[in-house]
């Protein structure tokens, strides 16, 4: 039996390439909780728990993720059989309510460890991959229309992205629609334009917003209103032709079932962390597929480890009609993977290898870890 010997966590703070302006905060740095599980046979597993903008996106923060793992999850799982990932995950769910990002980070490390020991990828543990590349959207969120247009044109010229998600909801609805219209008309038919409101609109603002966005030919609007307003989300979905995507409303299969039963959204942004782990994310996906709801591979703006874990799960899904937004590592000024995930021809290539098929660059982690004695990012890390 291969025991879970030790679960270690490290917070790293990496500056973003530019301010990332969301309806609820502006990110200048991304704080990542790296998880390393050491097993009794000397093998290891990697995981990542990452929130967006401290506690402004959801209830977890880098500090709470670290605490949940160090204080509650690690003592519960240490000593258990590392090959029984489902047993460990079920127990973790019993001992720690909520905290889906923390649980996902540990579950990822357990799958990674099992895959490394067996010499197979996590995708193989989930039945095997059905594709080797997947389309990746880029988020335009500089806070300035001209800068966003220049950034999008660069991305198209580089053949890195031609799907753009615009972060809106901070300005008035009228100003936001004008901002989106300027970008849409500058890019024309070269790009798919979508928006993410991150719950910022009231229901009446959303009616104005959706009719304006529909008028200018935007393809999709993500989480326009509060995550609990499912009836109103359904009304918006039923009233407008523009596709409506649920994101924050989906905290796992239970929510997915509620949204799917009433068809309150046309599409699901599936996030492994928000779902509460890789297994639960695959259950969200199964519910969407059964209900004929479109799929989109979402991100919590994870760095390479979390992104690679999501890639493994999404590579097992044949049709994700809205593609993915697994660009997290590209938003960061520096790369902490030994061998970065490759982005080209508007897609990423699924890394090959055992487990999640990526490894950390130990020097980079040492440089960015928050607890290093000369950490420059200690203050910047608090949004
Ligand atoms: C979200 O709400 O979808 C995804 C892309 C991005 O820029 O922020 C995330 C979060
Ligand atoms: Mg979103």
Short mmCIF file of C-alpha atoms and ligand atoms in Angstrom, two decimals:
data_model
loop_
_atom_site.label_atom_id
_atom_site.label_comp_id
_atom_site.label_asym_id
_atom_site.label_seq_id
_atom_site.Cartn_x
_atom_site.Cartn_y
_atom_site.Cartn_z
CA UNK A 1 0.00 0.00 0.00
CA UNK A 2 1.26 3.48 -0.85
CA UNK A 3 0.47 5.81 2.02
CA UNK A 4 -0.13 9.54 1.87
CA UNK A 5 2.86 10.58 3.95
CA UNK A 6 2.83 14.38 3.94
CA UNK A 7 0.77 17.17 2.41
CA UNK A 8 2.65 20.48 2.04
CA UNK A 9 1.37 23.85 0.89
CA UNK A 10 3.19 26.94 -0.39
CA UNK A 11 1.72 30.30 -1.37
CA UNK A 12 3.41 31.95 -4.35
CA UNK A 13 2.63 35.51 -5.49
CA UNK A 14 3.26 36.23 -9.16
CA UNK A 15 2.61 39.69 -10.68
CA UNK A 16 0.16 39.84 -13.62
CA UNK A 17 1.32 41.19 -17.01
CA UNK A 18 -1.08 44.16 -16.59
CA UNK A 19 -3.86 45.16 -14.26
CA UNK A 20 -6.73 42.68 -14.78
CA UNK A 21 -9.88 44.78 -14.27
CA UNK A 22 -12.91 42.78 -13.15
CA UNK A 23 -16.28 44.11 -11.98
CA UNK A 24 -15.31 43.45 -8.35
CA UNK A 25 -11.55 44.14 -8.19
CA UNK A 26 -8.38 44.80 -10.17
CA UNK A 27 -5.73 42.09 -10.00
CA UNK A 28 -2.08 43.15 -10.06
CA UNK A 29 -0.82 39.86 -8.69
CA UNK A 30 -2.08 36.29 -8.64
CA UNK A 31 -1.63 34.28 -5.45
CA UNK A 32 -1.41 30.54 -5.88
CA UNK A 33 -1.42 27.79 -3.29
CA UNK A 34 0.79 24.95 -4.48
CA UNK A 35 0.16 21.54 -2.93
CA UNK A 36 2.72 18.80 -2.86
CA UNK A 37 1.69 15.36 -1.59
CA UNK A 38 4.52 13.01 -0.68
CA UNK A 39 3.75 9.27 -0.68
CA UNK A 40 5.42 6.45 1.25
CA UNK A 41 7.07 4.97 -1.89
CA UNK A 42 8.87 8.24 -2.59
CA UNK A 43 6.43 9.36 -5.31
CA UNK A 44 4.79 12.80 -5.24
CA UNK A 45 1.69 14.54 -6.53
CA UNK A 46 1.11 18.21 -7.40
CA UNK A 47 -1.99 20.33 -7.00
CA UNK A 48 -2.95 24.00 -7.05
CA UNK A 49 -5.61 26.04 -5.31
CA UNK A 50 -6.17 29.52 -6.69
CA UNK A 51 -8.83 32.12 -5.99
CA UNK A 52 -9.52 35.32 -7.95
CA UNK A 53 -8.86 38.72 -6.40
CA UNK A 54 -8.49 37.57 -2.80
CA UNK A 55 -12.03 37.02 -1.51
CA UNK A 56 -13.76 39.25 -4.07
CA UNK A 57 -14.80 36.49 -6.49
CA UNK A 58 -15.79 33.86 -3.96
CA UNK A 59 -15.53 32.85 -0.34
CA UNK A 60 -12.02 31.36 -0.40
CA UNK A 61 -8.70 33.22 -0.32
CA UNK A 62 -5.14 31.93 -0.75
CA UNK A 63 -4.73 32.12 3.01
CA UNK A 64 -7.97 30.23 3.74
CA UNK A 65 -7.08 27.56 1.16
CA UNK A 66 -3.71 27.04 2.85
CA UNK A 67 -5.29 26.94 6.30
CA UNK A 68 -8.03 24.48 5.29
CA UNK A 69 -5.40 22.12 3.89
CA UNK A 70 -2.75 22.49 6.62
CA UNK A 71 -5.08 22.42 9.61
CA UNK A 72 -7.92 20.13 8.51
CA UNK A 73 -7.30 18.20 5.31
CA UNK A 74 -3.66 17.14 5.76
CA UNK A 75 -4.08 15.59 9.25
CA UNK A 76 -7.17 13.71 8.03
CA UNK A 77 -5.56 12.24 4.92
CA UNK A 78 -2.00 11.59 6.08
CA UNK A 79 -1.54 7.85 6.62
CA UNK A 80 -4.36 6.81 4.25
CA UNK A 81 -3.90 4.70 1.12
CA UNK A 82 -2.87 7.13 -1.62
CA UNK A 83 -4.14 4.82 -4.37
CA UNK A 84 -7.74 5.07 -3.11
CA UNK A 85 -8.36 8.57 -4.40
CA UNK A 86 -12.13 8.28 -4.16
CA UNK A 87 -11.99 7.18 -0.52
CA UNK A 88 -9.68 10.06 0.39
CA UNK A 89 -11.82 12.55 -1.54
CA UNK A 90 -15.05 11.36 0.09
CA UNK A 91 -13.49 11.63 3.54
CA UNK A 92 -12.13 15.09 2.75
CA UNK A 93 -15.64 16.16 1.75
CA UNK A 94 -16.99 14.93 5.07
CA UNK A 95 -14.36 16.62 7.20
CA UNK A 96 -14.27 19.93 5.30
CA UNK A 97 -17.56 21.49 4.17
CA UNK A 98 -17.39 24.08 1.43
CA UNK A 99 -13.84 25.14 0.57
CA UNK A 100 -14.04 23.61 -2.91
CA UNK A 101 -10.79 25.18 -4.12
CA UNK A 102 -8.81 23.68 -1.23
CA UNK A 103 -10.39 20.27 -1.79
CA UNK A 104 -9.74 20.42 -5.53
CA UNK A 105 -6.06 21.26 -4.96
CA UNK A 106 -5.56 18.17 -2.79
CA UNK A 107 -7.65 15.92 -5.05
CA UNK A 108 -5.55 17.06 -8.02
CA UNK A 109 -2.35 16.07 -6.19
CA UNK A 110 -3.83 12.64 -5.38
CA UNK A 111 -4.78 11.95 -9.02
CA UNK A 112 -1.38 13.27 -10.14
CA UNK A 113 0.40 10.97 -7.69
CA UNK A 114 -1.64 7.94 -8.77
CA UNK A 115 -1.01 8.70 -12.44
CA UNK A 116 2.74 9.09 -11.87
CA UNK A 117 2.92 5.78 -9.99
CA UNK A 118 0.98 3.93 -12.69
CA UNK A 119 2.78 5.73 -15.53
CA UNK A 120 -0.48 7.01 -17.03
CA UNK A 121 -1.99 10.47 -17.43
CA UNK A 122 -4.90 11.74 -15.33
CA UNK A 123 -6.89 11.80 -18.59
CA UNK A 124 -6.29 8.03 -18.81
CA UNK A 125 -7.50 7.63 -15.23
CA UNK A 126 -10.68 9.40 -16.42
CA UNK A 127 -11.09 7.04 -19.39
CA UNK A 128 -8.62 8.52 -21.86
CA UNK A 129 -8.33 11.66 -23.95
CA UNK A 130 -10.36 12.21 -27.08
CA UNK A 131 -8.36 15.20 -28.36
CA UNK A 132 -4.86 16.60 -28.18
CA UNK A 133 -5.61 20.31 -28.55
CA UNK A 134 -8.35 22.65 -27.37
CA UNK A 135 -9.28 26.24 -28.29
CA UNK A 136 -8.40 28.89 -25.71
CA UNK A 137 -10.08 32.27 -25.24
CA UNK A 138 -8.24 35.35 -23.93
CA UNK A 139 -9.77 37.82 -21.50
CA UNK A 140 -9.62 41.50 -22.42
CA UNK A 141 -9.67 43.35 -19.10
CA UNK A 142 -7.18 46.20 -19.22
CA UNK A 143 -9.95 48.67 -18.32
CA UNK A 144 -9.38 50.65 -21.55
CA UNK A 145 -11.10 50.02 -24.92
CA UNK A 146 -8.14 51.09 -27.11
CA UNK A 147 -5.68 48.99 -25.13
CA UNK A 148 -8.05 46.02 -25.33
CA UNK A 149 -8.35 46.42 -29.12
CA UNK A 150 -4.55 46.59 -29.54
CA UNK A 151 -4.13 43.55 -27.28
CA UNK A 152 -6.74 41.55 -29.24
CA UNK A 153 -5.16 42.46 -32.59
CA UNK A 154 -1.76 41.31 -31.30
CA UNK A 155 -3.26 38.00 -30.15
CA UNK A 156 -4.91 37.42 -33.55
CA UNK A 157 -1.68 38.31 -35.39
CA UNK A 158 0.26 35.89 -33.17
CA UNK A 159 -2.44 33.24 -33.87
CA UNK A 160 -2.68 32.77 -30.10
CA UNK A 161 -6.35 33.67 -29.52
CA UNK A 162 -9.36 34.64 -31.64
CA UNK A 163 -11.99 34.18 -28.94
CA UNK A 164 -12.19 37.11 -26.53
CA UNK A 165 -14.05 37.43 -23.26
CA UNK A 166 -14.53 41.02 -22.14
CA UNK A 167 -14.84 41.70 -18.46
CA UNK A 168 -17.63 44.20 -17.87
CA UNK A 169 -19.98 45.26 -15.06
CA UNK A 170 -17.82 47.91 -13.43
CA UNK A 171 -19.10 50.87 -15.47
CA UNK A 172 -22.70 51.80 -16.31
CA UNK A 173 -24.52 49.39 -18.61
CA UNK A 174 -24.58 52.05 -21.35
CA UNK A 175 -20.80 52.60 -21.11
CA UNK A 176 -20.14 48.88 -21.02
CA UNK A 177 -22.22 48.25 -24.14
CA UNK A 178 -20.36 51.10 -25.91
CA UNK A 179 -17.02 49.59 -24.83
CA UNK A 180 -18.00 46.15 -26.16
CA UNK A 181 -19.35 47.68 -29.40
CA UNK A 182 -16.03 49.50 -30.01
CA UNK A 183 -14.08 46.25 -29.63
CA UNK A 184 -16.57 44.25 -31.68
CA UNK A 185 -16.47 46.68 -34.59
CA UNK A 186 -12.64 46.94 -34.48
CA UNK A 187 -12.25 43.14 -34.67
CA UNK A 188 -15.13 42.40 -37.05
CA UNK A 189 -15.56 38.79 -38.06
CA UNK A 190 -12.00 37.84 -37.07
CA UNK A 191 -13.05 37.04 -33.51
CA UNK A 192 -15.79 35.68 -31.28
CA UNK A 193 -16.73 38.26 -28.65
CA UNK A 194 -18.23 37.25 -25.32
CA UNK A 195 -18.66 39.12 -22.05
CA UNK A 196 -18.47 38.20 -18.38
CA UNK A 197 -20.34 40.40 -15.89
CA UNK A 198 -19.33 38.42 -12.78
CA UNK A 199 -22.82 38.90 -11.22
CA UNK A 200 -22.57 42.72 -11.23
CA UNK A 201 -25.91 43.58 -12.83
CA UNK A 202 -29.31 43.87 -11.20
CA UNK A 203 -32.04 42.03 -13.09
CA UNK A 204 -33.32 45.21 -14.75
CA UNK A 205 -29.80 46.28 -15.72
CA UNK A 206 -29.33 42.82 -17.21
CA UNK A 207 -32.38 43.29 -19.45
CA UNK A 208 -30.90 46.50 -20.87
CA UNK A 209 -27.48 44.90 -21.05
CA UNK A 210 -28.56 41.77 -22.88
CA UNK A 211 -30.67 43.64 -25.41
CA UNK A 212 -27.76 46.03 -26.12
CA UNK A 213 -25.20 43.24 -26.39
CA UNK A 214 -27.49 41.18 -28.60
CA UNK A 215 -27.97 44.15 -30.92
CA UNK A 216 -24.21 44.45 -31.54
CA UNK A 217 -23.74 40.73 -32.17
CA UNK A 218 -22.05 39.53 -28.99
CA UNK A 219 -22.07 35.71 -28.89
CA UNK A 220 -22.52 35.06 -25.19
CA UNK A 221 -22.97 36.68 -21.79
CA UNK A 222 -21.57 34.98 -18.68
CA UNK A 223 -23.14 35.24 -15.23
CA UNK A 224 -24.90 38.61 -15.80
CA UNK A 225 -26.73 38.55 -12.43
CA UNK A 226 -26.27 37.17 -8.91
CA UNK A 227 -25.54 33.47 -8.68
CA UNK A 228 -28.67 32.76 -6.61
CA UNK A 229 -31.10 34.39 -9.07
CA UNK A 230 -31.80 31.27 -11.10
CA UNK A 231 -35.40 32.14 -12.01
CA UNK A 232 -34.30 35.49 -13.39
CA UNK A 233 -31.39 33.82 -15.20
CA UNK A 234 -33.92 31.54 -16.87
CA UNK A 235 -36.05 34.51 -17.89
CA UNK A 236 -33.02 36.13 -19.52
CA UNK A 237 -32.11 32.86 -21.24
CA UNK A 238 -35.66 32.45 -22.55
CA UNK A 239 -36.12 36.09 -23.61
CA UNK A 240 -32.95 36.79 -25.60
CA UNK A 241 -31.23 35.02 -28.48
CA UNK A 242 -27.77 35.79 -27.05
CA UNK A 243 -26.43 32.72 -25.22
CA UNK A 244 -26.41 32.92 -21.42
CA UNK A 245 -23.68 31.08 -19.50
CA UNK A 246 -23.76 30.12 -15.82
CA UNK A 247 -20.48 30.43 -13.94
CA UNK A 248 -20.63 31.45 -10.26
CA UNK A 249 -24.06 29.71 -10.06
CA UNK A 250 -22.32 26.35 -10.52
CA UNK A 251 -20.65 25.13 -7.34
CA UNK A 252 -20.76 21.48 -8.34
CA UNK A 253 -23.19 18.86 -9.66
CA UNK A 254 -26.00 19.79 -7.24
CA UNK A 255 -26.17 23.32 -8.69
CA UNK A 256 -25.67 21.99 -12.20
CA UNK A 257 -28.74 19.81 -11.75
CA UNK A 258 -30.83 22.79 -10.55
CA UNK A 259 -29.79 24.95 -13.50
CA UNK A 260 -30.19 22.11 -16.00
CA UNK A 261 -33.60 21.00 -14.71
CA UNK A 262 -35.12 24.41 -15.54
CA UNK A 263 -32.72 25.11 -18.40
CA UNK A 264 -31.86 28.40 -16.74
CA UNK A 265 -28.72 28.80 -18.88
CA UNK A 266 -27.59 27.80 -22.37
CA UNK A 267 -24.02 27.00 -21.34
CA UNK A 268 -21.93 26.00 -18.31
CA UNK A 269 -18.51 27.42 -17.46
CA UNK A 270 -17.03 24.31 -15.85
CA UNK A 271 -14.24 24.98 -13.37
CA UNK A 272 -12.51 22.11 -11.60
CA UNK A 273 -11.92 24.21 -8.46
CA UNK A 274 -15.36 25.81 -8.29
CA UNK A 275 -16.93 22.37 -8.83
CA UNK A 276 -15.00 21.04 -5.81
CA UNK A 277 -12.57 18.78 -7.67
CA UNK A 278 -11.87 16.92 -10.89
CA UNK A 279 -14.42 14.19 -10.23
CA UNK A 280 -17.20 16.65 -9.36
CA UNK A 281 -16.31 18.74 -12.44
CA UNK A 282 -16.76 15.65 -14.60
CA UNK A 283 -20.19 15.19 -12.96
CA UNK A 284 -21.12 18.79 -13.82
CA UNK A 285 -20.07 18.02 -17.40
CA UNK A 286 -22.19 14.85 -17.46
CA UNK A 287 -25.26 16.81 -16.31
CA UNK A 288 -24.72 19.47 -18.98
CA UNK A 289 -24.35 16.86 -21.69
CA UNK A 290 -27.46 15.01 -20.56
CA UNK A 291 -29.44 18.27 -20.59
CA UNK A 292 -28.12 19.49 -23.95
CA UNK A 293 -26.38 22.45 -22.30
CA UNK A 294 -23.24 23.82 -23.99
CA UNK A 295 -19.85 23.39 -22.31
CA UNK A 296 -17.00 25.80 -21.74
CA UNK A 297 -13.75 24.93 -19.97
CA UNK A 298 -13.46 27.69 -17.36
CA UNK A 299 -10.55 28.92 -15.25
CA UNK A 300 -9.93 30.40 -11.83
CA UNK A 301 -6.90 32.03 -13.46
CA UNK A 302 -4.75 29.20 -12.19
CA UNK A 303 -1.06 28.99 -13.00
CA UNK A 304 0.41 25.94 -14.73
CA UNK A 305 -0.45 23.15 -12.28
CA UNK A 306 -4.17 23.97 -11.95
CA UNK A 307 -4.42 24.67 -15.66
CA UNK A 308 -2.75 21.35 -16.53
CA UNK A 309 -5.18 19.49 -14.24
CA UNK A 310 -8.18 21.08 -15.97
CA UNK A 311 -6.64 20.27 -19.36
CA UNK A 312 -6.49 16.59 -18.41
CA UNK A 313 -10.21 16.46 -17.55
CA UNK A 314 -11.37 18.58 -20.51
CA UNK A 315 -9.28 16.48 -22.93
CA UNK A 316 -11.62 13.56 -22.15
CA UNK A 317 -14.71 15.50 -23.32
CA UNK A 318 -15.50 15.24 -26.98
CA UNK A 319 -17.49 18.38 -27.57
CA UNK A 320 -16.98 21.61 -25.68
CA UNK A 321 -18.94 23.87 -27.98
CA UNK A 322 -17.68 27.10 -26.38
CA UNK A 323 -14.03 26.01 -26.15
CA UNK A 324 -11.95 26.87 -23.08
CA UNK A 325 -10.33 29.84 -21.37
CA UNK A 326 -7.34 27.98 -19.93
CA UNK A 327 -4.95 30.91 -20.42
CA UNK A 328 -4.07 31.45 -16.73
CA UNK A 329 -0.28 30.99 -17.06
CA UNK A 330 -0.20 33.61 -19.85
CA UNK A 331 -1.65 36.29 -17.55
CA UNK A 332 1.37 35.98 -15.25
CA UNK A 333 4.68 37.79 -15.68
CA UNK A 334 6.61 34.61 -15.06
CA UNK A 335 6.20 30.89 -15.63
CA UNK A 336 6.65 28.46 -12.74
CA UNK A 337 6.46 25.24 -14.76
CA UNK A 338 9.69 23.52 -15.81
CA UNK A 339 8.18 22.95 -19.27
CA UNK A 340 5.38 25.45 -20.01
CA UNK A 341 2.06 24.48 -21.58
CA UNK A 342 2.20 25.29 -25.30
CA UNK A 343 -0.20 27.75 -26.93
CA UNK A 344 -0.29 28.07 -30.74
CA UNK A 345 -2.79 28.20 -33.60
CA UNK A 346 -5.51 29.52 -31.27
CA UNK A 347 -5.28 26.41 -29.10
CA UNK A 348 -3.28 24.73 -26.37
CA UNK A 349 -1.67 21.34 -26.75
CA UNK A 350 -2.49 18.76 -24.10
CA UNK A 351 0.83 17.98 -22.36
CA UNK A 352 1.89 14.33 -22.62
CA UNK A 353 3.16 12.37 -19.64
CA UNK A 354 2.10 10.68 -16.42
CA UNK A 355 -0.27 12.40 -13.97
CA UNK A 356 -1.09 15.98 -14.93
CA UNK A 357 2.03 15.86 -17.13
CA UNK A 358 3.73 19.00 -15.79
CA UNK A 359 6.41 19.74 -13.19
CA UNK A 360 7.40 22.81 -11.26
CA UNK A 361 10.52 24.88 -11.78
CA UNK A 362 11.88 24.73 -8.22
CA UNK A 363 13.97 27.92 -8.58
CA UNK A 364 10.97 29.93 -9.74
CA UNK A 365 8.86 28.64 -6.87
CA UNK A 366 11.66 29.54 -4.45
CA UNK A 367 11.79 33.03 -5.95
CA UNK A 368 8.05 33.77 -5.73
CA UNK A 369 7.11 31.96 -2.52
CA UNK A 370 5.52 34.37 -0.07
CA UNK A 371 7.40 33.11 2.96
CA UNK A 372 10.87 33.68 1.55
CA UNK A 373 12.78 36.04 3.77
CA UNK A 374 13.15 38.85 1.21
CA UNK A 375 9.67 38.53 -0.31
CA UNK A 376 8.87 41.65 -2.33
CA UNK A 377 5.33 40.55 -2.90
CA UNK A 378 4.13 40.34 0.65
CA UNK A 379 2.35 43.66 0.56
CA UNK A 380 1.34 43.51 -3.10
CA UNK A 381 -0.29 40.14 -2.48
CA UNK A 382 -3.12 41.68 -0.46
CA UNK A 383 -5.61 43.22 -2.93
C1 LIG B 1 -14.45 34.16 -14.40
O1 LIG B 1 -15.32 34.74 -13.81
O2 LIG B 1 -14.79 33.47 -15.33
C2 LIG B 1 -11.94 33.73 -16.09
C3 LIG B 1 -11.27 34.52 -16.95
C4 LIG B 1 -10.95 35.70 -16.28
O3 LIG B 1 -10.34 36.65 -16.71
O4 LIG B 1 -11.44 35.64 -15.04
C5 LIG B 1 -11.92 34.35 -14.80
C6 LIG B 1 -13.05 34.27 -13.90
MG1 LIG B 2 -16.92 34.00 -15.16
#
